[in-house]
Amino acid sequence: MLEGAVGSRYAGALFEIAERDGIIDKLEQELDIIRDIVTGSRDLQKVMYYSQVNPDEKKDILKGIFKDQISGLTFNFLFLLIDRQRESFLDSIISTFKELAYKARNTEQVQVTSAVKLNENEKAELEKSLGKLTGKKVQSSYSVDPLLIGGVMVRIGDRIIDGSVRNKLSSLREFLRQTS
């Protein structure tokens, strides 16, 4: 509960500044860089999220890592989180910021999982259909899960559309079990 509230408050404030200054895309890219580097390093996570590490040391470490990759605004935002002991909410803040950015662009983020890798034509057709379904532009990420057997499973926000063969077989099995 607290994580969502903190994430919303800080992400909302950062988003207002980004929107005012016309730098939503730039800030989103910088936040992606931060998330990728922090989640990719257990040592950095320990430093960032351990309250016994001096805040000035945390700031110096971040300056060294991100010196040529993020803007002064983003540094100031990270330093504010550190000063207010909110750095443990960074992932939630970034996720909320990205949601606000998608909403501002009238874009829906969609995760598509298929049994086999989709070709570009299949991706284009799927995105076109999903765009009609959502009434928004679609930004898709793709993954492959052979356990689906065939078909696709689509996650749009908190909704899941399961058109996989595995799901259909499971439904058929349940139907046969109930009728016998």
Short mmCIF file of C-alpha atoms in Angstrom, two decimals:
data_model
loop_
_atom_site.label_atom_id
_atom_site.label_comp_id
_atom_site.label_asym_id
_atom_site.label_seq_id
_atom_site.Cartn_x
_atom_site.Cartn_y
_atom_site.Cartn_z
CA MET A 1 0.00 0.00 0.00
CA LEU A 2 2.71 2.47 1.04
CA GLU A 3 4.81 1.56 -1.99
CA GLY A 4 1.99 2.45 -4.39
CA ALA A 5 1.23 5.72 -2.62
CA VAL A 6 4.87 6.78 -2.52
CA GLY A 7 5.40 5.66 -6.11
CA SER A 8 2.40 7.65 -7.28
CA ARG A 9 3.34 10.80 -5.40
CA TYR A 10 6.95 10.98 -6.57
CA ALA A 11 6.27 9.73 -10.09
CA GLY A 12 3.41 12.20 -10.45
CA ALA A 13 5.60 15.11 -9.40
CA LEU A 14 8.41 14.07 -11.73
CA PHE A 15 5.94 13.55 -14.56
CA GLU A 16 4.48 17.04 -14.10
CA ILE A 17 7.95 18.54 -14.49
CA ALA A 18 8.72 16.34 -17.51
CA GLU A 19 5.42 17.27 -19.15
CA ARG A 20 5.91 20.97 -18.46
CA ASP A 21 9.43 20.88 -19.92
CA GLY A 22 8.52 18.57 -22.82
CA ILE A 23 11.00 15.88 -21.82
CA ILE A 24 8.77 12.91 -21.02
CA ASP A 25 10.51 10.62 -23.53
CA LYS A 26 13.99 11.67 -22.41
CA LEU A 27 13.20 11.14 -18.74
CA GLU A 28 11.58 7.79 -19.46
CA GLN A 29 14.75 6.66 -21.26
CA GLU A 30 16.92 7.81 -18.37
CA LEU A 31 14.71 6.00 -15.85
CA ASP A 32 14.96 2.85 -17.98
CA ILE A 33 18.75 3.13 -17.87
CA ILE A 34 18.68 3.49 -14.10
CA ARG A 35 16.32 0.55 -13.67
CA ASP A 36 18.39 -1.68 -15.97
CA ILE A 37 21.65 -0.91 -14.20
CA VAL A 38 20.25 -1.14 -10.67
CA THR A 39 18.36 -4.38 -11.28
CA GLY A 40 21.39 -5.84 -13.04
CA SER A 41 23.75 -5.32 -10.10
CA ARG A 42 23.20 -6.98 -6.72
CA ASP A 43 26.02 -4.89 -5.27
CA LEU A 44 24.40 -1.64 -6.38
CA GLN A 45 21.06 -2.78 -4.97
CA LYS A 46 22.70 -3.45 -1.62
CA VAL A 47 24.24 0.03 -1.59
CA MET A 48 21.05 1.75 -2.74
CA TYR A 49 18.62 -0.01 -0.43
CA TYR A 50 20.73 -0.47 2.71
CA SER A 51 19.92 2.34 5.12
CA GLN A 52 23.30 2.15 6.89
CA VAL A 53 25.14 3.42 3.80
CA ASN A 54 25.80 7.15 4.11
CA PRO A 55 23.56 9.17 1.74
CA ASP A 56 26.56 11.14 0.43
CA GLU A 57 28.30 7.87 -0.44
CA LYS A 58 25.21 6.71 -2.32
CA LYS A 59 25.15 9.97 -4.27
CA ASP A 60 28.86 9.70 -5.13
CA ILE A 61 28.38 6.13 -6.35
CA LEU A 62 25.43 7.18 -8.53
CA LYS A 63 27.41 10.11 -9.94
CA GLY A 64 30.19 7.73 -10.91
CA ILE A 65 27.87 5.23 -12.54
CA PHE A 66 25.49 7.57 -14.35
CA LYS A 67 27.67 10.66 -14.98
CA ASP A 68 27.29 10.64 -18.78
CA GLN A 69 23.94 8.88 -18.97
CA ILE A 70 21.36 10.97 -17.13
CA SER A 71 20.49 14.65 -16.84
CA GLY A 72 20.86 16.97 -13.87
CA LEU A 73 17.11 16.79 -13.29
CA THR A 74 17.25 13.02 -12.97
CA PHE A 75 20.27 13.22 -10.65
CA ASN A 76 18.45 15.74 -8.49
CA PHE A 77 15.43 13.46 -8.39
CA LEU A 78 17.56 10.48 -7.30
CA PHE A 79 19.27 12.62 -4.67
CA LEU A 80 15.89 13.77 -3.36
CA LEU A 81 14.84 10.12 -2.99
CA ILE A 82 18.05 9.40 -1.09
CA ASP A 83 17.68 12.45 1.16
CA ARG A 84 14.11 11.46 2.01
CA GLN A 85 15.03 7.78 2.38
CA ARG A 86 12.72 6.79 -0.46
CA GLU A 87 15.26 5.06 -2.72
CA SER A 88 13.73 1.66 -1.94
CA PHE A 89 10.63 2.84 -3.83
CA LEU A 90 12.61 3.55 -7.01
CA ASP A 91 11.20 0.62 -9.00
CA SER A 92 7.62 1.54 -8.10
CA ILE A 93 8.27 5.18 -8.99
CA ILE A 94 9.73 4.24 -12.38
CA SER A 95 6.82 1.90 -13.15
CA THR A 96 4.28 4.58 -12.25
CA PHE A 97 6.12 7.20 -14.31
CA LYS A 98 6.05 4.87 -17.32
CA GLU A 99 2.31 4.29 -16.86
CA LEU A 100 1.73 8.05 -16.82
CA ALA A 101 3.86 8.43 -19.96
CA TYR A 102 1.88 5.73 -21.79
CA LYS A 103 -1.37 7.34 -20.74
CA ALA A 104 -0.20 10.76 -21.98
CA ARG A 105 0.71 9.23 -25.35
CA ASN A 106 -2.60 7.31 -25.51
CA THR A 107 -0.52 4.15 -25.70
CA GLU A 108 -1.19 0.76 -24.17
CA GLN A 109 1.70 -1.46 -23.15
CA VAL A 110 1.07 -5.06 -24.16
CA GLN A 111 3.04 -8.23 -23.42
CA VAL A 112 2.59 -10.99 -25.98
CA THR A 113 3.73 -14.54 -25.28
CA SER A 114 3.64 -17.04 -28.12
CA ALA A 115 4.59 -20.67 -28.53
CA VAL A 116 6.96 -19.81 -31.38
CA LYS A 117 8.68 -16.61 -32.43
CA LEU A 118 6.33 -14.38 -34.41
CA ASN A 119 7.47 -12.89 -37.72
CA GLU A 120 7.12 -9.17 -38.47
CA ASN A 121 3.85 -9.61 -40.43
CA GLU A 122 2.27 -11.55 -37.57
CA LYS A 123 3.40 -8.91 -35.09
CA ALA A 124 2.00 -6.11 -37.25
CA GLU A 125 -1.37 -7.87 -37.62
CA LEU A 126 -1.55 -8.61 -33.91
CA GLU A 127 -0.69 -5.01 -33.00
CA LYS A 128 -3.30 -3.73 -35.44
CA SER A 129 -5.96 -5.97 -33.86
CA LEU A 130 -4.91 -5.03 -30.34
CA GLY A 131 -5.00 -1.36 -31.29
CA LYS A 132 -8.60 -1.75 -32.44
CA LEU A 133 -9.45 -3.68 -29.28
CA THR A 134 -7.96 -1.08 -26.92
CA GLY A 135 -8.66 2.03 -28.96
CA LYS A 136 -5.06 3.09 -28.36
CA LYS A 137 -1.65 2.84 -29.94
CA VAL A 138 0.00 -0.37 -28.85
CA GLN A 139 3.58 -0.84 -27.70
CA SER A 140 4.27 -4.55 -27.56
CA SER A 141 6.96 -6.67 -26.03
CA TYR A 142 7.28 -10.27 -27.16
CA SER A 143 8.44 -13.47 -25.52
CA VAL A 144 8.34 -17.15 -26.44
CA ASP A 145 7.04 -19.94 -24.21
CA PRO A 146 6.98 -23.37 -25.90
CA LEU A 147 4.71 -24.66 -23.12
CA LEU A 148 1.82 -22.76 -24.75
CA ILE A 149 1.94 -25.43 -27.50
CA GLY A 150 0.43 -22.98 -30.02
CA GLY A 151 -1.38 -19.64 -30.16
CA VAL A 152 -0.68 -16.55 -28.09
CA MET A 153 -1.33 -15.14 -24.66
CA VAL A 154 -1.70 -11.36 -24.41
CA ARG A 155 -1.46 -9.24 -21.26
CA ILE A 156 -2.96 -5.76 -21.48
CA GLY A 157 -2.61 -4.06 -18.11
CA ASP A 158 -4.31 -6.40 -15.68
CA ARG A 159 -6.29 -8.25 -18.37
CA ILE A 160 -5.12 -11.50 -19.95
CA ILE A 161 -6.37 -12.86 -23.25
CA ASP A 162 -5.32 -16.49 -23.41
CA GLY A 163 -5.62 -17.87 -26.94
CA SER A 164 -3.06 -20.59 -26.37
CA VAL A 165 -3.58 -24.22 -27.32
CA ARG A 166 -2.58 -25.14 -23.77
CA ASN A 167 -5.49 -23.08 -22.41
CA LYS A 168 -7.94 -24.56 -24.92
CA LEU A 169 -6.83 -28.10 -24.05
CA SER A 170 -7.18 -27.32 -20.37
CA SER A 171 -10.70 -25.96 -20.93
CA LEU A 172 -11.63 -29.03 -22.97
CA ARG A 173 -10.24 -31.33 -20.27
CA GLU A 174 -12.29 -29.52 -17.62
CA PHE A 175 -15.42 -29.70 -19.77
CA LEU A 176 -14.96 -33.44 -20.34
CA ARG A 177 -14.33 -33.99 -16.64
CA GLN A 178 -17.57 -32.21 -15.73
CA THR A 179 -19.68 -34.07 -18.30
CA SER A 180 -18.48 -37.55 -17.39
#
